């Protein structure tokens, strides 16, 4: 019983850790900053402190290692070449479509269902040499910025946002600043990745492994009797 309680406690601890959200923050106010935090841990993604590393000389690979690498490259190329030779261009196009659809489902599951945007702040001041040029730039920027942001705010879980794009006829240069705070639970991310791996395996990898050559003319003749019957029909039922 003690072992069972310990096992249940470990499972509960793992589930608790997977339920703690991971936060990603990025900001640009003169300089770009980005960091990731999980519980009480925090990691700076950018800017990273520069560390001087001693230069290491590249060791020459042994001939056996080189031959093994070449064999691995040949195996990878043979799988793709074999699939292209067996299925043709249409098969490759369908394979790419299946892979793209799997990636699309993964992004849709992660971004729309499980990703939470706590803060989304964007401010842009657009200027130009003349009033007409400033108005033209302002229209172009609005056309590029507002459609994707409106889609994000209408489909994703956005709790707080403030977006401002304004023309500035007096400034000499344009300026922009933003701040975004995202979070996602590792359990949801893990489930989406597992579903993506299964879909990719059955839709793409199995097709690469089990690819068979197509029969000439679209149909394969399985029995010689079919050839004989066809020749009899063409010659009026008599064989020469």
Tab-separated table of C-alpha atoms in Angstrom:
chain	number	residue	atom	x	y	z
A	1	UNK	CA	0.000	0.000	0.000
A	2	UNK	CA	2.853	2.382	0.756
A	3	UNK	CA	4.258	1.840	-2.748
A	4	UNK	CA	0.831	2.554	-4.220
A	5	UNK	CA	0.528	5.797	-2.239
A	6	UNK	CA	3.999	6.857	-3.384
A	7	UNK	CA	3.085	6.101	-7.007
A	8	UNK	CA	-0.175	8.057	-6.748
A	9	UNK	CA	1.681	10.939	-5.126
A	10	UNK	CA	4.227	11.013	-7.985
A	11	UNK	CA	1.433	10.971	-10.585
A	12	UNK	CA	-0.396	13.791	-8.761
A	13	UNK	CA	2.822	15.825	-8.607
A	14	UNK	CA	3.454	15.362	-12.337
A	15	UNK	CA	-0.113	16.401	-13.164
A	16	UNK	CA	0.229	19.439	-10.923
A	17	UNK	CA	3.455	20.453	-12.653
A	18	UNK	CA	1.823	20.000	-16.059
A	19	UNK	CA	-1.087	22.234	-15.011
A	20	UNK	CA	1.158	25.160	-14.038
A	21	UNK	CA	1.144	27.536	-17.049
A	22	UNK	CA	4.288	28.594	-18.873
A	23	UNK	CA	4.444	32.353	-19.522
A	24	UNK	CA	6.184	33.987	-22.457
A	25	UNK	CA	6.749	37.735	-22.389
A	26	UNK	CA	8.182	39.951	-25.097
A	27	UNK	CA	8.480	43.728	-25.272
A	28	UNK	CA	10.023	46.351	-27.488
A	29	UNK	CA	10.555	49.823	-26.113
A	30	UNK	CA	13.724	50.923	-27.791
A	31	UNK	CA	15.231	47.443	-27.335
A	32	UNK	CA	13.797	43.966	-27.724
A	33	UNK	CA	13.419	41.793	-24.615
A	34	UNK	CA	11.981	38.290	-24.282
A	35	UNK	CA	11.804	35.813	-21.417
A	36	UNK	CA	10.044	32.599	-20.372
A	37	UNK	CA	8.886	31.854	-16.830
A	38	UNK	CA	7.550	28.693	-15.227
A	39	UNK	CA	6.430	28.753	-11.592
A	40	UNK	CA	9.340	30.441	-9.785
A	41	UNK	CA	11.826	29.843	-12.630
A	42	UNK	CA	12.639	32.508	-15.202
A	43	UNK	CA	14.845	32.295	-18.298
A	44	UNK	CA	15.948	35.214	-20.447
A	45	UNK	CA	15.700	34.481	-24.156
A	46	UNK	CA	16.855	37.832	-25.483
A	47	UNK	CA	19.224	39.570	-25.062
A	48	UNK	CA	21.480	36.753	-23.963
A	49	UNK	CA	24.639	37.550	-22.039
A	50	UNK	CA	27.687	37.049	-24.193
A	51	UNK	CA	29.998	34.290	-23.085
A	52	UNK	CA	33.434	33.902	-24.485
A	53	UNK	CA	34.024	30.302	-25.404
A	54	UNK	CA	37.449	28.908	-26.173
A	55	UNK	CA	37.887	27.958	-29.758
A	56	UNK	CA	37.835	24.236	-30.288
A	57	UNK	CA	39.530	22.609	-33.182
A	58	UNK	CA	37.317	20.355	-35.152
A	59	UNK	CA	38.462	16.806	-34.828
A	60	UNK	CA	38.852	14.948	-38.049
A	61	UNK	CA	36.276	12.233	-38.417
A	62	UNK	CA	37.414	8.687	-38.803
A	63	UNK	CA	36.806	7.013	-42.169
A	64	UNK	CA	34.328	4.627	-40.553
A	65	UNK	CA	32.242	7.527	-39.212
A	66	UNK	CA	32.261	9.202	-42.612
A	67	UNK	CA	31.070	6.003	-44.287
A	68	UNK	CA	28.277	5.593	-41.715
A	69	UNK	CA	27.123	9.185	-42.302
A	70	UNK	CA	27.107	8.648	-46.063
A	71	UNK	CA	25.081	5.452	-45.642
A	72	UNK	CA	22.536	7.271	-43.446
A	73	UNK	CA	22.213	10.069	-46.020
A	74	UNK	CA	21.714	7.504	-48.757
A	75	UNK	CA	18.993	5.758	-46.727
A	76	UNK	CA	17.135	9.037	-46.203
A	77	UNK	CA	17.403	9.907	-49.867
A	78	UNK	CA	16.305	6.421	-50.899
A	79	UNK	CA	13.047	6.689	-48.929
A	80	UNK	CA	12.061	9.949	-50.617
A	81	UNK	CA	13.263	8.851	-54.046
A	82	UNK	CA	11.459	5.548	-53.695
A	83	UNK	CA	8.210	7.296	-52.746
A	84	UNK	CA	8.554	9.724	-55.678
A	85	UNK	CA	9.317	6.898	-58.084
A	86	UNK	CA	6.381	4.814	-56.870
A	87	UNK	CA	3.716	7.489	-56.351
A	88	UNK	CA	4.843	10.229	-58.722
A	89	UNK	CA	4.227	13.960	-58.412
A	90	UNK	CA	0.604	13.549	-57.296
A	91	UNK	CA	1.652	11.345	-54.389
A	92	UNK	CA	4.276	13.840	-53.270
A	93	UNK	CA	1.769	16.702	-53.462
A	94	UNK	CA	-0.747	14.729	-51.384
A	95	UNK	CA	1.983	13.903	-48.864
A	96	UNK	CA	2.866	17.579	-48.512
A	97	UNK	CA	-0.821	18.437	-48.101
A	98	UNK	CA	-1.220	15.863	-45.316
A	99	UNK	CA	1.857	17.196	-43.518
A	100	UNK	CA	0.674	20.804	-43.877
A	101	UNK	CA	-2.798	19.857	-42.618
A	102	UNK	CA	-1.251	18.166	-39.565
A	103	UNK	CA	0.786	21.268	-38.791
A	104	UNK	CA	-2.304	23.431	-39.278
A	105	UNK	CA	-4.299	21.298	-36.837
A	106	UNK	CA	-1.470	21.501	-34.311
A	107	UNK	CA	-1.282	25.293	-34.524
A	108	UNK	CA	-5.078	25.587	-34.426
A	109	UNK	CA	-5.269	23.410	-31.306
A	110	UNK	CA	-2.479	25.231	-29.513
A	111	UNK	CA	-3.222	28.824	-30.478
A	112	UNK	CA	-7.013	28.969	-30.545
A	113	UNK	CA	-7.941	26.455	-27.849
A	114	UNK	CA	-5.192	26.576	-25.256
A	115	UNK	CA	-3.098	29.715	-25.743
A	116	UNK	CA	-4.110	32.614	-23.492
A	117	UNK	CA	-3.036	36.180	-24.275
A	118	UNK	CA	-3.054	38.063	-20.992
A	119	UNK	CA	-1.739	41.379	-22.321
A	120	UNK	CA	-1.400	42.676	-25.862
A	121	UNK	CA	-0.186	46.237	-26.267
A	122	UNK	CA	0.850	47.905	-29.506
A	123	UNK	CA	1.462	51.547	-30.320
A	124	UNK	CA	2.696	52.906	-33.652
A	125	UNK	CA	3.217	56.480	-34.777
A	126	UNK	CA	3.492	56.826	-38.544
A	127	UNK	CA	5.129	59.848	-40.126
A	128	UNK	CA	6.211	60.987	-43.587
A	129	UNK	CA	8.031	63.788	-45.331
A	130	UNK	CA	4.735	65.292	-46.454
A	131	UNK	CA	1.133	64.976	-45.335
A	132	UNK	CA	0.180	62.891	-48.384
A	133	UNK	CA	3.073	60.501	-47.842
A	134	UNK	CA	2.198	60.181	-44.141
A	135	UNK	CA	-1.435	59.383	-44.959
A	136	UNK	CA	-0.377	56.802	-47.548
A	137	UNK	CA	1.987	55.067	-45.108
A	138	UNK	CA	-0.695	55.168	-42.420
A	139	UNK	CA	-3.175	53.417	-44.721
A	140	UNK	CA	-0.643	50.720	-45.677
A	141	UNK	CA	0.290	50.038	-42.058
A	142	UNK	CA	-3.359	49.833	-40.972
A	143	UNK	CA	-4.027	47.373	-43.796
A	144	UNK	CA	-1.170	45.146	-42.600
A	145	UNK	CA	-1.703	45.418	-38.841
A	146	UNK	CA	-5.420	45.449	-38.090
A	147	UNK	CA	-6.682	42.373	-40.061
A	148	UNK	CA	-4.397	39.832	-38.302
A	149	UNK	CA	-4.833	41.534	-34.922
A	150	UNK	CA	-8.612	41.579	-35.272
A	151	UNK	CA	-8.539	37.870	-36.149
A	152	UNK	CA	-6.392	37.126	-33.090
A	153	UNK	CA	-8.596	39.137	-30.759
A	154	UNK	CA	-11.800	37.560	-32.099
A	155	UNK	CA	-10.673	33.913	-32.142
A	156	UNK	CA	-8.085	33.555	-29.353
A	157	UNK	CA	-8.460	33.983	-25.593
A	158	UNK	CA	-7.389	37.629	-25.250
A	159	UNK	CA	-8.010	39.095	-21.815
A	160	UNK	CA	-6.604	42.591	-22.238
A	161	UNK	CA	-5.459	44.468	-25.331
A	162	UNK	CA	-4.740	48.038	-26.368
A	163	UNK	CA	-3.819	48.765	-29.988
A	164	UNK	CA	-3.146	52.254	-31.310
A	165	UNK	CA	-1.888	53.216	-34.768
A	166	UNK	CA	-1.864	56.952	-35.427
A	167	UNK	CA	-0.424	59.285	-38.064
A	168	UNK	CA	2.036	61.877	-36.784
A	169	UNK	CA	2.402	64.780	-39.202
A	170	UNK	CA	4.964	66.607	-37.067
A	171	UNK	CA	7.462	63.840	-36.214
A	172	UNK	CA	10.555	63.235	-38.310
A	173	UNK	CA	10.615	59.443	-37.967
A	174	UNK	CA	8.147	56.652	-37.227
A	175	UNK	CA	8.189	54.799	-33.913
A	176	UNK	CA	6.676	51.615	-32.516
A	177	UNK	CA	6.541	49.743	-29.233
A	178	UNK	CA	4.733	46.634	-28.057
A	179	UNK	CA	4.289	44.274	-25.123
A	180	UNK	CA	2.775	40.787	-25.148
A	181	UNK	CA	2.255	38.268	-22.361
A	182	UNK	CA	1.226	34.718	-23.361
A	183	UNK	CA	0.666	31.562	-21.358
A	184	UNK	CA	-0.083	27.918	-22.083
A	185	UNK	CA	-0.343	24.841	-19.893
A	186	UNK	CA	2.236	22.101	-20.569
A	187	UNK	CA	-0.496	19.444	-20.339
A	188	UNK	CA	-2.419	21.002	-23.247
A	189	UNK	CA	0.782	21.443	-25.233
A	190	UNK	CA	1.776	17.824	-24.605
A	191	UNK	CA	-1.627	16.549	-25.720
A	192	UNK	CA	-1.515	18.611	-28.909
A	193	UNK	CA	2.004	17.404	-29.724
A	194	UNK	CA	1.031	13.748	-29.150
A	195	UNK	CA	-2.016	14.111	-31.411
A	196	UNK	CA	0.182	15.788	-34.030
A	197	UNK	CA	2.741	12.956	-33.808
A	198	UNK	CA	0.055	10.277	-34.316
A	199	UNK	CA	-1.488	12.137	-37.241
A	200	UNK	CA	1.911	12.709	-38.848
A	201	UNK	CA	2.842	9.048	-38.372
A	202	UNK	CA	-0.297	7.600	-39.948
A	203	UNK	CA	-0.732	10.229	-42.681
A	204	UNK	CA	2.874	10.815	-43.754
A	205	UNK	CA	5.457	8.403	-42.365
A	206	UNK	CA	3.486	5.227	-43.091
A	207	UNK	CA	2.949	6.387	-46.669
A	208	UNK	CA	6.690	6.828	-47.066
A	209	UNK	CA	7.424	3.390	-45.623
A	210	UNK	CA	4.658	1.449	-47.384
A	211	UNK	CA	4.850	3.127	-50.781
A	212	UNK	CA	4.392	0.636	-53.624
A	213	UNK	CA	4.924	1.158	-57.345
A	214	UNK	CA	1.859	2.001	-59.367
A	215	UNK	CA	0.789	-0.422	-62.077
A	216	UNK	CA	1.387	0.692	-65.642
A	217	UNK	CA	-1.706	2.143	-67.247
A	218	UNK	CA	-3.395	2.494	-63.893
A	219	UNK	CA	-4.393	-1.215	-63.554
A	220	UNK	CA	-2.297	-4.315	-63.012
A	221	UNK	CA	-2.920	-7.612	-64.850
A	222	UNK	CA	-3.006	-10.285	-62.198
A	223	UNK	CA	-3.675	-13.374	-64.311
A	224	UNK	CA	-2.542	-14.516	-67.754
A	225	UNK	CA	-6.097	-15.660	-68.529
A	226	UNK	CA	-7.149	-11.998	-68.685
A	227	UNK	CA	-4.627	-11.431	-71.493
A	228	UNK	CA	-5.896	-14.483	-73.386
A	229	UNK	CA	-9.541	-13.455	-73.058
A	230	UNK	CA	-8.777	-9.950	-74.298
A	231	UNK	CA	-6.879	-11.283	-77.328
A	232	UNK	CA	-9.771	-13.625	-78.150
A	233	UNK	CA	-12.232	-10.728	-78.094
A	234	UNK	CA	-10.014	-8.617	-80.331
A	235	UNK	CA	-9.631	-11.488	-82.865
A	236	UNK	CA	-13.243	-12.577	-82.860
A	237	UNK	CA	-12.748	-15.486	-80.471
A	238	UNK	CA	-10.051	-17.266	-82.488
A	239	UNK	CA	-6.383	-17.528	-81.689
A	240	UNK	CA	-3.822	-17.499	-84.454
